[in-house]
């Protein structure tokens, strides 16, 4: 999924509805995701250039895993190790993107609504929102699961 934000305007041409992607848009999670993937691949004997890995990751984790499955037949092992390694990183290493908290808060204060659509599983998404006290800014959240 590309990073994107959709807007809905009211009668006064003021934006009122905001749909956010999570990873890389609201939260700076790509460094942790990249390190976790590289570590999981390394454990499986695969060395990958970061730029190739990030090319797939920015589309979706599922597409990244499918790519490596088609090349190395390691889907189950890669997914399992990637998730284990990613979960070992602290929430403090995955902060909101600069200005995200302020913008989401301002939208709500001005009567607007925020929504999230993400491929990320709900457990980790809600853990990050709760850790950074951001859950209250979102009307509805659609996750990968």
Short mmCIF file of N, CA and C in Angstrom, two decimals:
data_model
loop_
_atom_site.label_atom_id
_atom_site.label_comp_id
_atom_site.label_asym_id
_atom_site.label_seq_id
_atom_site.Cartn_x
_atom_site.Cartn_y
_atom_site.Cartn_z
N UNK A 1 0.85 -1.17 0.00
CA UNK A 1 0.00 0.00 0.00
C UNK A 1 0.90 1.23 0.00
N UNK A 2 0.66 2.14 -0.88
CA UNK A 2 1.39 3.39 -0.90
C UNK A 2 0.93 4.24 0.27
N UNK A 3 1.81 5.13 0.73
CA UNK A 3 1.42 6.06 1.79
C UNK A 3 0.46 7.07 1.19
N UNK A 4 -0.70 7.22 1.83
CA UNK A 4 -1.68 8.14 1.27
C UNK A 4 -2.64 8.61 2.34
N UNK A 5 -3.26 9.71 2.04
CA UNK A 5 -4.27 10.28 2.91
C UNK A 5 -5.41 10.71 2.00
N UNK A 6 -6.63 10.29 2.32
CA UNK A 6 -7.80 10.72 1.58
C UNK A 6 -8.53 11.77 2.39
N UNK A 7 -9.18 12.67 1.72
CA UNK A 7 -9.88 13.74 2.40
C UNK A 7 -11.33 13.81 1.94
N UNK A 8 -12.20 14.23 2.82
CA UNK A 8 -13.59 14.54 2.49
C UNK A 8 -13.85 15.97 2.93
N UNK A 9 -14.44 16.76 2.08
CA UNK A 9 -14.71 18.15 2.42
C UNK A 9 -16.16 18.33 2.82
N UNK A 10 -16.40 19.29 3.71
CA UNK A 10 -17.79 19.61 4.05
C UNK A 10 -18.27 20.72 3.12
N UNK A 11 -19.46 21.26 3.38
CA UNK A 11 -20.06 22.28 2.51
C UNK A 11 -19.22 23.54 2.40
N UNK A 12 -18.46 23.84 3.45
CA UNK A 12 -17.62 25.03 3.45
C UNK A 12 -16.25 24.76 2.81
N UNK A 13 -16.10 23.59 2.20
CA UNK A 13 -14.84 23.19 1.57
C UNK A 13 -13.73 22.99 2.60
N UNK A 14 -14.10 22.62 3.80
CA UNK A 14 -13.15 22.30 4.85
C UNK A 14 -13.01 20.79 4.92
N UNK A 15 -11.78 20.29 5.03
CA UNK A 15 -11.57 18.85 5.14
C UNK A 15 -12.08 18.36 6.49
N UNK A 16 -12.82 17.25 6.49
CA UNK A 16 -13.40 16.74 7.73
C UNK A 16 -13.09 15.27 8.00
N UNK A 17 -12.76 14.50 6.98
CA UNK A 17 -12.52 13.07 7.13
C UNK A 17 -11.11 12.77 6.59
N UNK A 18 -10.31 12.10 7.41
CA UNK A 18 -8.93 11.80 7.03
C UNK A 18 -8.68 10.30 7.19
N UNK A 19 -8.22 9.67 6.11
CA UNK A 19 -7.91 8.25 6.14
C UNK A 19 -6.39 8.12 6.02
N UNK A 20 -5.82 7.47 7.02
CA UNK A 20 -4.37 7.36 7.11
C UNK A 20 -3.89 5.93 6.93
N UNK A 21 -2.74 5.77 6.29
CA UNK A 21 -1.99 4.53 6.33
C UNK A 21 -1.18 4.58 7.62
N UNK A 22 -0.78 3.46 8.14
CA UNK A 22 -0.10 3.43 9.44
C UNK A 22 1.42 3.49 9.31
N UNK A 23 2.01 2.42 8.77
CA UNK A 23 3.47 2.31 8.69
C UNK A 23 4.04 3.31 7.69
N UNK A 24 4.93 4.16 8.17
CA UNK A 24 5.59 5.12 7.30
C UNK A 24 4.81 6.40 7.08
N UNK A 25 3.57 6.46 7.52
CA UNK A 25 2.77 7.68 7.39
C UNK A 25 2.48 8.25 8.77
N UNK A 26 1.83 7.46 9.61
CA UNK A 26 1.58 7.88 10.99
C UNK A 26 2.74 7.51 11.91
N UNK A 27 3.32 6.34 11.69
CA UNK A 27 4.39 5.87 12.56
C UNK A 27 5.65 5.56 11.76
N UNK A 28 6.79 5.90 12.33
CA UNK A 28 8.08 5.68 11.70
C UNK A 28 8.56 4.27 12.04
N UNK A 29 7.91 3.29 11.45
CA UNK A 29 8.17 1.89 11.75
C UNK A 29 9.10 1.20 10.74
N UNK A 30 9.36 1.83 9.61
CA UNK A 30 10.16 1.17 8.59
C UNK A 30 11.57 0.79 9.04
N UNK A 31 12.24 1.59 9.87
CA UNK A 31 13.57 1.13 10.33
C UNK A 31 13.50 -0.20 11.10
N UNK A 32 12.52 -0.35 11.98
CA UNK A 32 12.38 -1.60 12.74
C UNK A 32 11.96 -2.73 11.81
N UNK A 33 11.01 -2.48 10.93
CA UNK A 33 10.55 -3.51 9.99
C UNK A 33 11.73 -3.97 9.13
N UNK A 34 12.52 -3.04 8.63
CA UNK A 34 13.67 -3.38 7.79
C UNK A 34 14.70 -4.20 8.54
N UNK A 35 15.03 -3.79 9.76
CA UNK A 35 16.01 -4.54 10.55
C UNK A 35 15.50 -5.94 10.86
N UNK A 36 14.23 -6.05 11.19
CA UNK A 36 13.66 -7.36 11.51
C UNK A 36 13.69 -8.28 10.28
N UNK A 37 13.36 -7.75 9.12
CA UNK A 37 13.41 -8.56 7.89
C UNK A 37 14.84 -8.97 7.58
N UNK A 38 15.77 -8.02 7.67
CA UNK A 38 17.16 -8.36 7.36
C UNK A 38 17.70 -9.41 8.32
N UNK A 39 17.35 -9.30 9.58
CA UNK A 39 17.81 -10.29 10.57
C UNK A 39 17.19 -11.66 10.28
N UNK A 40 15.89 -11.69 9.98
CA UNK A 40 15.22 -12.96 9.69
C UNK A 40 15.81 -13.60 8.42
N UNK A 41 16.02 -12.79 7.39
CA UNK A 41 16.63 -13.32 6.17
C UNK A 41 18.04 -13.82 6.45
N UNK A 42 18.81 -13.06 7.23
CA UNK A 42 20.17 -13.46 7.57
C UNK A 42 20.22 -14.80 8.29
N UNK A 43 19.26 -15.02 9.20
CA UNK A 43 19.20 -16.31 9.91
C UNK A 43 18.92 -17.46 8.95
N UNK A 44 18.29 -17.14 7.82
CA UNK A 44 17.98 -18.16 6.82
C UNK A 44 19.06 -18.22 5.74
N UNK A 45 20.18 -17.51 5.96
CA UNK A 45 21.30 -17.55 5.04
C UNK A 45 21.16 -16.66 3.83
N UNK A 46 20.28 -15.66 3.89
CA UNK A 46 20.03 -14.79 2.74
C UNK A 46 20.47 -13.37 3.09
N UNK A 47 21.32 -12.81 2.22
CA UNK A 47 21.73 -11.43 2.38
C UNK A 47 21.01 -10.62 1.30
N UNK A 48 20.38 -9.52 1.71
CA UNK A 48 19.62 -8.71 0.77
C UNK A 48 20.01 -7.25 0.91
N UNK A 49 20.09 -6.56 -0.20
CA UNK A 49 20.36 -5.13 -0.18
C UNK A 49 19.15 -4.40 0.41
N UNK A 50 19.37 -3.44 1.29
CA UNK A 50 18.25 -2.73 1.91
C UNK A 50 17.29 -2.09 0.91
N UNK A 51 17.80 -1.55 -0.18
CA UNK A 51 16.91 -0.89 -1.15
C UNK A 51 15.95 -1.87 -1.83
N UNK A 52 16.37 -3.09 -2.05
CA UNK A 52 15.47 -4.10 -2.63
C UNK A 52 14.43 -4.51 -1.60
N UNK A 53 14.86 -4.72 -0.39
CA UNK A 53 13.95 -5.08 0.70
C UNK A 53 12.90 -3.99 0.90
N UNK A 54 13.31 -2.73 0.96
CA UNK A 54 12.37 -1.62 1.18
C UNK A 54 11.42 -1.44 0.00
N UNK A 55 11.87 -1.76 -1.20
CA UNK A 55 10.98 -1.68 -2.36
C UNK A 55 9.73 -2.55 -2.15
N UNK A 56 9.92 -3.75 -1.68
CA UNK A 56 8.79 -4.65 -1.44
C UNK A 56 8.02 -4.29 -0.17
N UNK A 57 8.76 -3.94 0.88
CA UNK A 57 8.12 -3.63 2.16
C UNK A 57 7.13 -2.47 2.04
N UNK A 58 7.43 -1.49 1.24
CA UNK A 58 6.54 -0.34 1.13
C UNK A 58 5.22 -0.70 0.45
N UNK A 59 5.21 -1.79 -0.28
CA UNK A 59 3.95 -2.27 -0.86
C UNK A 59 3.14 -2.98 0.20
N UNK A 60 3.72 -4.01 0.79
CA UNK A 60 3.09 -4.71 1.92
C UNK A 60 4.04 -5.80 2.40
N UNK A 61 3.85 -6.18 3.65
CA UNK A 61 4.66 -7.27 4.22
C UNK A 61 4.34 -8.57 3.49
N UNK A 62 3.06 -8.78 3.18
CA UNK A 62 2.66 -10.00 2.48
C UNK A 62 3.37 -10.12 1.13
N UNK A 63 3.45 -9.01 0.40
CA UNK A 63 4.11 -9.05 -0.90
C UNK A 63 5.61 -9.30 -0.73
N UNK A 64 6.19 -8.77 0.32
CA UNK A 64 7.61 -8.99 0.60
C UNK A 64 7.86 -10.47 0.86
N UNK A 65 7.04 -11.06 1.70
CA UNK A 65 7.19 -12.48 2.02
C UNK A 65 6.94 -13.34 0.78
N UNK A 66 5.96 -12.99 -0.02
CA UNK A 66 5.69 -13.74 -1.26
C UNK A 66 6.89 -13.69 -2.21
N UNK A 67 7.53 -12.53 -2.28
CA UNK A 67 8.71 -12.39 -3.15
C UNK A 67 9.82 -13.35 -2.72
N UNK A 68 10.12 -13.36 -1.41
CA UNK A 68 11.18 -14.24 -0.93
C UNK A 68 10.77 -15.71 -0.96
N UNK A 69 9.49 -15.99 -0.80
CA UNK A 69 8.98 -17.36 -0.94
C UNK A 69 9.22 -17.85 -2.36
N UNK A 70 8.92 -17.01 -3.35
CA UNK A 70 9.08 -17.44 -4.74
C UNK A 70 10.55 -17.67 -5.09
N UNK A 71 11.45 -16.97 -4.43
CA UNK A 71 12.89 -17.14 -4.71
C UNK A 71 13.53 -18.25 -3.90
N UNK A 72 13.08 -18.44 -2.63
CA UNK A 72 13.80 -19.33 -1.73
C UNK A 72 12.94 -20.39 -1.05
N UNK A 73 11.63 -20.39 -1.27
CA UNK A 73 10.71 -21.34 -0.64
C UNK A 73 10.86 -21.34 0.89
N UNK A 74 10.74 -20.17 1.49
CA UNK A 74 10.94 -20.01 2.94
C UNK A 74 9.79 -19.27 3.62
N UNK A 75 8.65 -19.25 3.00
CA UNK A 75 7.55 -18.40 3.49
C UNK A 75 7.25 -18.58 4.97
N UNK A 76 6.98 -19.78 5.41
CA UNK A 76 6.57 -20.01 6.80
C UNK A 76 7.68 -19.63 7.77
N UNK A 77 8.90 -20.03 7.47
CA UNK A 77 10.03 -19.69 8.33
C UNK A 77 10.27 -18.19 8.39
N UNK A 78 10.22 -17.54 7.24
CA UNK A 78 10.48 -16.11 7.18
C UNK A 78 9.42 -15.33 7.94
N UNK A 79 8.17 -15.63 7.70
CA UNK A 79 7.09 -14.91 8.39
C UNK A 79 7.19 -15.09 9.90
N UNK A 80 7.40 -16.32 10.35
CA UNK A 80 7.49 -16.60 11.79
C UNK A 80 8.64 -15.84 12.43
N UNK A 81 9.82 -15.93 11.84
CA UNK A 81 10.99 -15.26 12.41
C UNK A 81 10.88 -13.74 12.32
N UNK A 82 10.38 -13.24 11.21
CA UNK A 82 10.20 -11.79 11.06
C UNK A 82 9.31 -11.25 12.18
N UNK A 83 8.16 -11.89 12.41
CA UNK A 83 7.24 -11.42 13.45
C UNK A 83 7.87 -11.52 14.83
N UNK A 84 8.57 -12.61 15.11
CA UNK A 84 9.23 -12.76 16.41
C UNK A 84 10.27 -11.67 16.63
N UNK A 85 11.07 -11.43 15.61
CA UNK A 85 12.12 -10.43 15.74
C UNK A 85 11.51 -9.03 15.85
N UNK A 86 10.54 -8.71 15.01
CA UNK A 86 9.91 -7.38 15.06
C UNK A 86 9.30 -7.12 16.43
N UNK A 87 8.68 -8.14 17.01
CA UNK A 87 8.05 -7.99 18.33
C UNK A 87 9.09 -7.81 19.44
N UNK A 88 10.33 -8.17 19.18
CA UNK A 88 11.37 -8.01 20.20
C UNK A 88 11.84 -6.57 20.32
N UNK A 89 11.55 -5.76 19.32
CA UNK A 89 11.93 -4.34 19.38
C UNK A 89 10.96 -3.60 20.28
N UNK A 90 11.47 -2.60 20.97
CA UNK A 90 10.61 -1.84 21.87
C UNK A 90 9.70 -0.89 21.10
N UNK A 91 8.59 -0.56 21.71
CA UNK A 91 7.67 0.41 21.12
C UNK A 91 8.31 1.78 21.00
N UNK A 92 9.26 2.07 21.88
CA UNK A 92 9.95 3.35 21.83
C UNK A 92 10.79 3.51 20.57
N UNK A 93 11.14 2.39 19.93
CA UNK A 93 11.92 2.43 18.69
C UNK A 93 11.03 2.65 17.46
N UNK A 94 9.72 2.78 17.67
CA UNK A 94 8.77 2.91 16.57
C UNK A 94 7.85 4.10 16.84
N UNK A 95 8.40 5.31 16.86
CA UNK A 95 7.61 6.47 17.26
C UNK A 95 6.68 6.96 16.15
N UNK A 96 5.74 7.81 16.53
CA UNK A 96 4.92 8.48 15.51
C UNK A 96 5.82 9.33 14.62
N UNK A 97 5.44 9.50 13.37
CA UNK A 97 6.17 10.39 12.48
C UNK A 97 6.06 11.81 13.01
N UNK A 98 7.02 12.62 12.67
CA UNK A 98 7.06 13.99 13.12
C UNK A 98 5.74 14.72 12.80
N UNK A 99 5.13 15.27 13.81
CA UNK A 99 3.90 16.04 13.64
C UNK A 99 2.62 15.24 13.62
N UNK A 100 2.71 13.91 13.61
CA UNK A 100 1.50 13.07 13.48
C UNK A 100 0.56 13.25 14.66
N UNK A 101 1.08 13.26 15.87
CA UNK A 101 0.22 13.40 17.05
C UNK A 101 -0.50 14.75 17.00
N UNK A 102 0.24 15.79 16.72
CA UNK A 102 -0.32 17.15 16.68
C UNK A 102 -1.41 17.27 15.61
N UNK A 103 -1.14 16.76 14.43
CA UNK A 103 -2.11 16.86 13.33
C UNK A 103 -3.38 16.08 13.66
N UNK A 104 -3.24 14.85 14.14
CA UNK A 104 -4.42 14.04 14.47
C UNK A 104 -5.24 14.71 15.57
N UNK A 105 -4.58 15.25 16.56
CA UNK A 105 -5.26 15.95 17.65
C UNK A 105 -6.01 17.18 17.12
N UNK A 106 -5.37 17.96 16.28
CA UNK A 106 -6.00 19.16 15.72
C UNK A 106 -7.23 18.81 14.89
N UNK A 107 -7.15 17.73 14.13
CA UNK A 107 -8.29 17.31 13.31
C UNK A 107 -9.49 17.05 14.20
N UNK A 108 -9.28 16.31 15.28
CA UNK A 108 -10.37 15.99 16.20
C UNK A 108 -10.88 17.27 16.89
N UNK A 109 -9.99 18.12 17.33
CA UNK A 109 -10.38 19.36 18.00
C UNK A 109 -11.22 20.26 17.10
N UNK A 110 -11.01 20.16 15.79
CA UNK A 110 -11.76 20.99 14.84
C UNK A 110 -13.00 20.27 14.31
N UNK A 111 -13.36 19.16 14.95
CA UNK A 111 -14.57 18.44 14.57
C UNK A 111 -14.41 17.42 13.46
N UNK A 112 -13.20 17.17 13.04
CA UNK A 112 -12.95 16.17 12.00
C UNK A 112 -12.78 14.78 12.58
N UNK A 113 -12.61 13.82 11.69
CA UNK A 113 -12.44 12.42 12.11
C UNK A 113 -11.26 11.82 11.37
N UNK A 114 -10.52 10.97 12.10
CA UNK A 114 -9.39 10.24 11.55
C UNK A 114 -9.75 8.76 11.46
N UNK A 115 -9.26 8.11 10.42
CA UNK A 115 -9.44 6.68 10.20
C UNK A 115 -8.10 6.09 9.82
N UNK A 116 -7.89 4.82 10.12
CA UNK A 116 -6.67 4.12 9.69
C UNK A 116 -7.08 2.90 8.88
N UNK A 117 -6.38 2.70 7.76
CA UNK A 117 -6.48 1.46 6.99
C UNK A 117 -5.04 0.96 6.86
N UNK A 118 -4.80 -0.27 7.33
CA UNK A 118 -3.43 -0.78 7.36
C UNK A 118 -3.39 -2.28 7.12
N UNK A 119 -2.28 -2.73 6.54
CA UNK A 119 -2.02 -4.17 6.42
C UNK A 119 -1.53 -4.75 7.74
N UNK A 120 -1.09 -3.90 8.65
CA UNK A 120 -0.52 -4.35 9.93
C UNK A 120 -1.58 -5.07 10.75
N UNK A 121 -1.13 -6.09 11.52
CA UNK A 121 -2.05 -6.82 12.39
C UNK A 121 -2.47 -5.91 13.56
N UNK A 122 -3.69 -6.13 14.06
CA UNK A 122 -4.28 -5.24 15.06
C UNK A 122 -3.50 -5.19 16.37
N UNK A 123 -2.95 -6.30 16.82
CA UNK A 123 -2.26 -6.33 18.12
C UNK A 123 -1.14 -5.31 18.18
N UNK A 124 -0.27 -5.32 17.19
CA UNK A 124 0.86 -4.39 17.22
C UNK A 124 0.43 -2.96 16.91
N UNK A 125 -0.56 -2.79 16.04
CA UNK A 125 -1.04 -1.45 15.71
C UNK A 125 -1.63 -0.78 16.96
N UNK A 126 -2.51 -1.49 17.66
CA UNK A 126 -3.12 -0.93 18.87
C UNK A 126 -2.09 -0.72 19.98
N UNK A 127 -1.09 -1.60 20.06
CA UNK A 127 -0.04 -1.44 21.07
C UNK A 127 0.71 -0.13 20.86
N UNK A 128 1.02 0.18 19.60
CA UNK A 128 1.71 1.44 19.31
C UNK A 128 0.80 2.64 19.58
N UNK A 129 -0.45 2.58 19.12
CA UNK A 129 -1.37 3.69 19.38
C UNK A 129 -1.53 3.93 20.88
N UNK A 130 -1.67 2.87 21.64
CA UNK A 130 -1.85 3.00 23.09
C UNK A 130 -0.58 3.52 23.76
N UNK A 131 0.56 3.01 23.34
CA UNK A 131 1.83 3.43 23.93
C UNK A 131 2.04 4.94 23.78
N UNK A 132 1.65 5.46 22.63
CA UNK A 132 1.83 6.89 22.35
C UNK A 132 0.55 7.70 22.61
N UNK A 133 -0.42 7.07 23.25
CA UNK A 133 -1.68 7.72 23.65
C UNK A 133 -2.37 8.40 22.46
N UNK A 134 -2.50 7.65 21.37
CA UNK A 134 -3.11 8.18 20.15
C UNK A 134 -4.42 7.52 19.77
N UNK A 135 -4.81 6.45 20.44
CA UNK A 135 -6.00 5.71 20.01
C UNK A 135 -7.25 6.58 19.97
N UNK A 136 -7.37 7.50 20.92
CA UNK A 136 -8.57 8.32 21.02
C UNK A 136 -8.77 9.24 19.81
N UNK A 137 -7.76 9.39 18.98
CA UNK A 137 -7.88 10.27 17.82
C UNK A 137 -8.54 9.60 16.62
N UNK A 138 -8.84 8.29 16.71
CA UNK A 138 -9.32 7.55 15.55
C UNK A 138 -10.73 7.03 15.74
N UNK A 139 -11.57 7.32 14.76
CA UNK A 139 -12.97 6.89 14.78
C UNK A 139 -13.10 5.43 14.46
N UNK A 140 -12.32 4.97 13.48
CA UNK A 140 -12.37 3.56 13.10
C UNK A 140 -11.02 3.16 12.54
N UNK A 141 -10.68 1.88 12.76
CA UNK A 141 -9.39 1.35 12.32
C UNK A 141 -9.63 0.00 11.64
N UNK A 142 -9.10 -0.13 10.43
CA UNK A 142 -9.19 -1.39 9.70
C UNK A 142 -7.76 -1.93 9.59
N UNK A 143 -7.56 -3.16 10.08
CA UNK A 143 -6.23 -3.75 10.09
C UNK A 143 -6.16 -4.96 9.16
N UNK A 144 -4.95 -5.48 9.03
CA UNK A 144 -4.72 -6.62 8.15
C UNK A 144 -5.43 -7.88 8.57
N UNK A 145 -5.76 -8.01 9.85
CA UNK A 145 -6.44 -9.22 10.28
C UNK A 145 -7.93 -8.95 10.49
#
